[in-house]
PDB file of C-alpha atoms in Angstrom:
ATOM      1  CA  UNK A   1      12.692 -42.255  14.471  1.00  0.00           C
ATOM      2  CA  UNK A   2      14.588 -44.109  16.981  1.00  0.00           C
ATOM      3  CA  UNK A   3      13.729 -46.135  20.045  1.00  0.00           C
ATOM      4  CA  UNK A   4      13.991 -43.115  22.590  1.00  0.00           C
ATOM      5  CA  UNK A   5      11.591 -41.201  20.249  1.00  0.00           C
ATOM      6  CA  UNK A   6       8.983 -43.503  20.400  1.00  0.00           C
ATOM      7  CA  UNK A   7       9.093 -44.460  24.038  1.00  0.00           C
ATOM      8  CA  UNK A   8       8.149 -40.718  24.259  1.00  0.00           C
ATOM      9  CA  UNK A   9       6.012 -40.164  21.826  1.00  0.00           C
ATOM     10  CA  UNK A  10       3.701 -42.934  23.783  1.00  0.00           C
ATOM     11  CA  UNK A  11       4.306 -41.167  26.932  1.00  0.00           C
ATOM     12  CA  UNK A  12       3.651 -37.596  25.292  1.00  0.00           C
ATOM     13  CA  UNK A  13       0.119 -39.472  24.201  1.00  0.00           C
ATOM     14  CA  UNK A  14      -0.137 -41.169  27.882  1.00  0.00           C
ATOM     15  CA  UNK A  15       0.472 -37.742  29.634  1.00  0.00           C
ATOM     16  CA  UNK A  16      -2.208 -36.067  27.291  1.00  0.00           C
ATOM     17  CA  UNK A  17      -4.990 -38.911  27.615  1.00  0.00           C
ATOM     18  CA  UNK A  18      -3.994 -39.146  32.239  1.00  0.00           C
ATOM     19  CA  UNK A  19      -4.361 -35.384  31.833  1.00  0.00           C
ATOM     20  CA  UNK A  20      -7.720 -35.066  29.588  1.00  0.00           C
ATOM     21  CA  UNK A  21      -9.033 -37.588  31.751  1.00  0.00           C
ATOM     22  CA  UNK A  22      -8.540 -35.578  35.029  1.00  0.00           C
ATOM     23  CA  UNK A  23      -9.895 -32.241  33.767  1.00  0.00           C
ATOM     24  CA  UNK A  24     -13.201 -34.112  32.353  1.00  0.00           C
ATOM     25  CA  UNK A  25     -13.352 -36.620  35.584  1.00  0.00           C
ATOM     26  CA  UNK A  26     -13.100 -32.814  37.904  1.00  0.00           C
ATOM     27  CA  UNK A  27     -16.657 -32.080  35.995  1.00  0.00           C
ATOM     28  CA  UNK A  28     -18.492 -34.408  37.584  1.00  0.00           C
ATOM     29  CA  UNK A  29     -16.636 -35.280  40.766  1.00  0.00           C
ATOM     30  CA  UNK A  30     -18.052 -33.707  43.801  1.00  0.00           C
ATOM     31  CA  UNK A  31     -16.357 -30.761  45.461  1.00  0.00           C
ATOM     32  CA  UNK A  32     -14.675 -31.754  49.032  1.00  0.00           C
ATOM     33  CA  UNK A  33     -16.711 -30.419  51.941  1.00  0.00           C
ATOM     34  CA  UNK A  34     -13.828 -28.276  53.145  1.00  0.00           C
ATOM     35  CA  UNK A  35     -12.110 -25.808  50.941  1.00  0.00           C
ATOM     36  CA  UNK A  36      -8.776 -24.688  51.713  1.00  0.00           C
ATOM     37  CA  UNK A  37      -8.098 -20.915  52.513  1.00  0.00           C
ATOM     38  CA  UNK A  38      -5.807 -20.402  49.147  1.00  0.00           C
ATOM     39  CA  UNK A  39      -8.076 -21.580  46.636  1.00  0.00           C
ATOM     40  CA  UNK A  40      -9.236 -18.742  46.187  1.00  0.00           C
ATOM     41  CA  UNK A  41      -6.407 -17.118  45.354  1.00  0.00           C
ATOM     42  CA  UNK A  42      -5.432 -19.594  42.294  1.00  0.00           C
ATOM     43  CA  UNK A  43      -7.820 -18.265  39.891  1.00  0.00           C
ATOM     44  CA  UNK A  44      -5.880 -14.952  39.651  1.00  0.00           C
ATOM     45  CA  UNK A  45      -2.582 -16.446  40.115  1.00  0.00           C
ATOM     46  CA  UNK A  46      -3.521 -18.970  36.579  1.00  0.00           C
ATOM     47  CA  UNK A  47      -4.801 -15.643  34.782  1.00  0.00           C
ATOM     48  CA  UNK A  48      -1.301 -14.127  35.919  1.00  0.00           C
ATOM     49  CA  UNK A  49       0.735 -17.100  34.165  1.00  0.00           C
ATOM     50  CA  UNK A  50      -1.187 -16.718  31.120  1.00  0.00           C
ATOM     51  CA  UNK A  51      -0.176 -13.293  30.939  1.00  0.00           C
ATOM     52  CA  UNK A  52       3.727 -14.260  31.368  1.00  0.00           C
ATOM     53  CA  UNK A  53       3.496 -17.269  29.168  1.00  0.00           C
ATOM     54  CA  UNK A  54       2.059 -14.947  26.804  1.00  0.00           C
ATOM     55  CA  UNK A  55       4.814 -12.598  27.095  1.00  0.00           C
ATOM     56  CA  UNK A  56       7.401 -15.434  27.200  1.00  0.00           C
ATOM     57  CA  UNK A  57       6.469 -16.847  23.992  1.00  0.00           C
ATOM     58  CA  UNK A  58       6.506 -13.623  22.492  1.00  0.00           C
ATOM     59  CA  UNK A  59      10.003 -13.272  23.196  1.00  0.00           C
ATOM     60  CA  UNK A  60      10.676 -16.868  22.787  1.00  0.00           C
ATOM     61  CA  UNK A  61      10.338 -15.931  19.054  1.00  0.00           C
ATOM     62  CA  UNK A  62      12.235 -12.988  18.840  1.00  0.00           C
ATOM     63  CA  UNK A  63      15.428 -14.806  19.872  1.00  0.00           C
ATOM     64  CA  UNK A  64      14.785 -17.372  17.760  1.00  0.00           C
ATOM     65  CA  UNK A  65      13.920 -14.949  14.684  1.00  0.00           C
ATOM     66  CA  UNK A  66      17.510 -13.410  16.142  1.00  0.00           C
ATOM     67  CA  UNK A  67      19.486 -16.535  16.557  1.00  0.00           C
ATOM     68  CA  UNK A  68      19.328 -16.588  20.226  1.00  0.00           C
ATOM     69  CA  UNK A  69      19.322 -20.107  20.714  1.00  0.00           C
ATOM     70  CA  UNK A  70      20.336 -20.166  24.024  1.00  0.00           C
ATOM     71  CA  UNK A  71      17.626 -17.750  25.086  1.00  0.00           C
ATOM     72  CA  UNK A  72      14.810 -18.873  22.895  1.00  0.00           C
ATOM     73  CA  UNK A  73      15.766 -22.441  24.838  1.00  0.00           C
ATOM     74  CA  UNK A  74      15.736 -21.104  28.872  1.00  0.00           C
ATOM     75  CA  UNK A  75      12.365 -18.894  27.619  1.00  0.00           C
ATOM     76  CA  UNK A  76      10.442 -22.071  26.171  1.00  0.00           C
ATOM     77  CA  UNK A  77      11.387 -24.311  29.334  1.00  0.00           C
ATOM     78  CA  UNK A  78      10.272 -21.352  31.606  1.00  0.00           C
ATOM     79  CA  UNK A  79       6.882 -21.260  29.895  1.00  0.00           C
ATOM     80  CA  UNK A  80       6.607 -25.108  29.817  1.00  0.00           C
ATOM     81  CA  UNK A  81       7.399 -25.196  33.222  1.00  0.00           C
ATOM     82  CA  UNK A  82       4.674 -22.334  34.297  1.00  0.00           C
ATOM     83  CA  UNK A  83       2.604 -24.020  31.824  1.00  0.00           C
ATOM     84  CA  UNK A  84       2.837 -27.105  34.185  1.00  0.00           C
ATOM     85  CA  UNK A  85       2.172 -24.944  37.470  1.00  0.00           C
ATOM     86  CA  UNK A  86      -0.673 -23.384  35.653  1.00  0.00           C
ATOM     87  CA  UNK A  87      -2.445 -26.918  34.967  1.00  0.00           C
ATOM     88  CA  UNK A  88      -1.529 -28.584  38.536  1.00  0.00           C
ATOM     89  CA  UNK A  89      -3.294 -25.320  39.852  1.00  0.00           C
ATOM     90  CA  UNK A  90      -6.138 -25.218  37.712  1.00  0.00           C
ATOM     91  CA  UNK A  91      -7.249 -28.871  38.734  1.00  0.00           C
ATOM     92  CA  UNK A  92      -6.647 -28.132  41.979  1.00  0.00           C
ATOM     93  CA  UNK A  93      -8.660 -25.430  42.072  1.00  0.00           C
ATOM     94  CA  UNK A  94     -11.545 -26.752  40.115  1.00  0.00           C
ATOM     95  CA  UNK A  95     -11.399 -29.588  42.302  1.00  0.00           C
ATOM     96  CA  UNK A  96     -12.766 -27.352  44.584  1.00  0.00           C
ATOM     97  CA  UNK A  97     -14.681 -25.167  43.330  1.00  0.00           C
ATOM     98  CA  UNK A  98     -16.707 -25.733  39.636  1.00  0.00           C
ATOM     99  CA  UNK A  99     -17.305 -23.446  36.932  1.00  0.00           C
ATOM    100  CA  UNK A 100     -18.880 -19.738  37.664  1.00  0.00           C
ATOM    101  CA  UNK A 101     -21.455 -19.065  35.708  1.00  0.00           C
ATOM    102  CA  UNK A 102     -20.566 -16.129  33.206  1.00  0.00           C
ATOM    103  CA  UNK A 103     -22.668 -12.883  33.551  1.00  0.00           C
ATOM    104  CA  UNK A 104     -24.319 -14.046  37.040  1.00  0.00           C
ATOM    105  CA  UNK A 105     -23.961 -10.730  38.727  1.00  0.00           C
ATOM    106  CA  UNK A 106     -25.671 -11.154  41.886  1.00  0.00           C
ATOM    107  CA  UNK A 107     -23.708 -14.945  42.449  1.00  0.00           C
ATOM    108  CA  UNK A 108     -26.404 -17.037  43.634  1.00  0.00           C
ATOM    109  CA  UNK A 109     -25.678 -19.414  40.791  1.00  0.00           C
ATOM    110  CA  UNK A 110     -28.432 -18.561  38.974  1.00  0.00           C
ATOM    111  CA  UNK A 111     -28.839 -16.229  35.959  1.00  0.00           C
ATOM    112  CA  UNK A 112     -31.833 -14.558  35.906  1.00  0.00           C
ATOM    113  CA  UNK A 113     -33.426 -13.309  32.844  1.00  0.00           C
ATOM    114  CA  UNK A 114     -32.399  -9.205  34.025  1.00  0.00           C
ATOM    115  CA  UNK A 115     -29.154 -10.774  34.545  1.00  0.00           C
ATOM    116  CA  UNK A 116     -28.913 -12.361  30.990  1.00  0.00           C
ATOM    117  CA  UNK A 117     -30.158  -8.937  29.804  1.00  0.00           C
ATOM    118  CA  UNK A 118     -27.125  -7.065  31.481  1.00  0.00           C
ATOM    119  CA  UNK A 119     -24.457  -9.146  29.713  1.00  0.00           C
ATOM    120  CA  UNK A 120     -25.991  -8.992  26.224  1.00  0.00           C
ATOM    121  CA  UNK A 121     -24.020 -10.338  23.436  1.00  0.00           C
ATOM    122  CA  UNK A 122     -20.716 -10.235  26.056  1.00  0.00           C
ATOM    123  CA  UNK A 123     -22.178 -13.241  26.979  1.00  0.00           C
ATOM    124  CA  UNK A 124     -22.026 -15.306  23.419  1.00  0.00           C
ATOM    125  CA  UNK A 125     -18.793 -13.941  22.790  1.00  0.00           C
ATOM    126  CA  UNK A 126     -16.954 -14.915  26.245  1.00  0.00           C
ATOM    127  CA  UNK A 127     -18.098 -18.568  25.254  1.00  0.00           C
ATOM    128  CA  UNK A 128     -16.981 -18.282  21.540  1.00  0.00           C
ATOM    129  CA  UNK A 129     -13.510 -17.124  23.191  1.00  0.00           C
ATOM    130  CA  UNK A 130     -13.801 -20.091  25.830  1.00  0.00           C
ATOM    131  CA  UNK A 131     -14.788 -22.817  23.859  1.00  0.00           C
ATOM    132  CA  UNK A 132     -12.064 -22.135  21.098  1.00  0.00           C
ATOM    133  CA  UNK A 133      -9.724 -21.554  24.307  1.00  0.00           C
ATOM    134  CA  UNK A 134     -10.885 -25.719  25.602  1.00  0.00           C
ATOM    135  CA  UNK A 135     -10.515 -27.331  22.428  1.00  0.00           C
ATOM    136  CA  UNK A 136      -6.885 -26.098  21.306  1.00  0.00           C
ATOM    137  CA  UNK A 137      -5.807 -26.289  25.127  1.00  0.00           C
ATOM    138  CA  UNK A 138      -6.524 -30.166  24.507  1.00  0.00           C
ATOM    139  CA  UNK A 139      -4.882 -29.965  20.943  1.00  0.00           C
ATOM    140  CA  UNK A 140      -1.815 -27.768  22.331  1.00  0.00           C
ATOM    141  CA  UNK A 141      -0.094 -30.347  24.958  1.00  0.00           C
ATOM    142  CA  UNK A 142       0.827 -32.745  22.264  1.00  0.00           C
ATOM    143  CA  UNK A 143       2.025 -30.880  20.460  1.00  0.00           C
ATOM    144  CA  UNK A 144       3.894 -28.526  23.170  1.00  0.00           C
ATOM    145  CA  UNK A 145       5.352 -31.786  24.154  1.00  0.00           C
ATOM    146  CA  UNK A 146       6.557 -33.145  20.580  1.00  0.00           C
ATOM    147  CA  UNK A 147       8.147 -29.774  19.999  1.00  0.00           C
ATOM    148  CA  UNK A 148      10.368 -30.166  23.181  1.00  0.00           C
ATOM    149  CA  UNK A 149      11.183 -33.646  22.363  1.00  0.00           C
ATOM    150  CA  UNK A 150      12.556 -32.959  19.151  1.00  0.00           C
ATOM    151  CA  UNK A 151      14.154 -29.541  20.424  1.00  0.00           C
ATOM    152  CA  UNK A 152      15.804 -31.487  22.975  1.00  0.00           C
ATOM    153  CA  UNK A 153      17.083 -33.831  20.564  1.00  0.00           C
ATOM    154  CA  UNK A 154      18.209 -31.551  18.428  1.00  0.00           C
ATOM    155  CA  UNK A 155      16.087 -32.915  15.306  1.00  0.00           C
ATOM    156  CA  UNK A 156      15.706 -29.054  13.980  1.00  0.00           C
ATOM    157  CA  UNK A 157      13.852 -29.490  10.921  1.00  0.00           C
ATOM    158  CA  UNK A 158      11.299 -32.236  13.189  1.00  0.00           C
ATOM    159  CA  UNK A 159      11.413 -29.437  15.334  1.00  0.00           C
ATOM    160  CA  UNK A 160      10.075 -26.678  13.504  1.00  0.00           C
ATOM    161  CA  UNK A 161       7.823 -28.503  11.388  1.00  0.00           C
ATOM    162  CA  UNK A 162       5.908 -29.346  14.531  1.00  0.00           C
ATOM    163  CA  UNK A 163       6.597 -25.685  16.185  1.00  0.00           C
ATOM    164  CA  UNK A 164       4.272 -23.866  12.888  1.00  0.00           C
ATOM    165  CA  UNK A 165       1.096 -25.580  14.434  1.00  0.00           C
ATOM    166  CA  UNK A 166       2.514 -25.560  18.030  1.00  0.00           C
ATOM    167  CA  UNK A 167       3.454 -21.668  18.525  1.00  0.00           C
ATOM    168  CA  UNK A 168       0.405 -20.220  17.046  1.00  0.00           C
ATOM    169  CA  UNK A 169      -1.957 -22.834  19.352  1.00  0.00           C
ATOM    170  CA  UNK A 170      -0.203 -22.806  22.215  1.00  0.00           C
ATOM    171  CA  UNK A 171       0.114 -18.579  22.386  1.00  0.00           C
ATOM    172  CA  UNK A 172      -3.582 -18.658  21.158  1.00  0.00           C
ATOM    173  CA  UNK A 173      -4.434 -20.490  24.907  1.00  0.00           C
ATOM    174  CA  UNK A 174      -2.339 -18.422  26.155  1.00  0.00           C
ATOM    175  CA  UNK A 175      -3.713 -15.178  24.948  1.00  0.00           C
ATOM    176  CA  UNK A 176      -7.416 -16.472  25.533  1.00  0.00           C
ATOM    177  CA  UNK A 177      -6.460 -17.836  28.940  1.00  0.00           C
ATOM    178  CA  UNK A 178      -6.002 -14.036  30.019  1.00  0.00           C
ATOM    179  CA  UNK A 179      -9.054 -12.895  28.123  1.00  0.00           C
ATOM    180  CA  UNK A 180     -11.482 -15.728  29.496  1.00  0.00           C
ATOM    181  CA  UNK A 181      -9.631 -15.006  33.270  1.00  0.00           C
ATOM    182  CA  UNK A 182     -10.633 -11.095  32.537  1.00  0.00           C
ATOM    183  CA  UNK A 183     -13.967 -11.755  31.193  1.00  0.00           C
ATOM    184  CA  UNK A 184     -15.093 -14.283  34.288  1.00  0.00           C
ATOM    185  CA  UNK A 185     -13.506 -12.946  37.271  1.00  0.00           C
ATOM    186  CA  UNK A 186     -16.408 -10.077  38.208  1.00  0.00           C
ATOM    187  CA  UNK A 187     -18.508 -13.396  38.606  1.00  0.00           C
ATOM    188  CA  UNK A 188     -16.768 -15.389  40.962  1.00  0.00           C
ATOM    189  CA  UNK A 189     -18.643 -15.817  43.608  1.00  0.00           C
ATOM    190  CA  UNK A 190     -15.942 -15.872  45.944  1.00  0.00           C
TER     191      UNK A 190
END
């Protein structure tokens, strides 16, 4: 490991820490008073890059498992750099507006007991799928990161090493991302 590598392997561990911090800070910060007009509209559009960055990492394997360097590279910097637009929209949007509450139906806020009844065992399952989703979302940057760093670098064997845990996670949140997005978005109350 040389100097350059570990200057960025403390910034990959920087970036992850600034960025856990944000998304757990956005829990318990207050929403602004005013909302702007396109918030609403970033829920769908983050559901809609999971569903491409689960398509692009799809392919991103098949040219690899073909020998397409060239296009497995320009796929996995298109889905890190939606990746990035999806997680610079979803604080902004849960900056201003928290978590919907999964199975409320009539979205007061509340879920009633009828209401609990509706959604059934839908209800255990979407958080299964959810929490799974949250904890290897918070695994997967590192990791995402390290694999581009030694990509870049052209330290192959560094590179897939890290890419067996970091493929599997990262399409996992992917995948999920589109299945919680799916699962929620009849309760928004917007």
């Amino acid at each position: 490991m040389n100097i350059n590598d570990k200057f960025f392997l403390r910034l990959i561990w920087i970036v992850t820490a600034v960025v856990l911090v944000v998304v757990v800070v956005l829990k318990v910060v207050p929403p602004p008073a005013t909302k702007p007009s396109f918030i609403y509209l970033l829920p769908h559009i983050i559901g809609g890059i999971n569903a491409v960055c689960s398509v692009l990492l799809i392919l991103s394997l098949i040219f690899i498992k073909r020998k397409m360097i060239q296009a497995h590279k320009i796929t996995n910097v298109i889905t890190f750099i939606l990746s990035a637009f999806f997680l610079v929209f979803y604080i902004l949007f849960h900056l201003y507006e928290k978590d919907t509450r999964y199975g409320d139906i009539d979205h007061n806020g509340i879920l009633s007991a009828a209401e609990l009844a509706a959604v059934g065992a839908s209800r255990m399952i979407y958080f299964v799928i959810l929490i799974t989703h949250i904890m290897l979302a918070v695994i997967v940057l590192p990791l995402i990161l390290i694999s581009f760093l030694h990509g870049f670098s052209m330290q192959i064997e560094r590179h897939r090493k890290i890419v067996r845990w970091a493929y599997p996670v990262w399409l996992y949140v992917a995948v999920t991302g589109v299945i919680v997005y799916l699962m929620i978005s009849p309760y928004y109350n917007f």
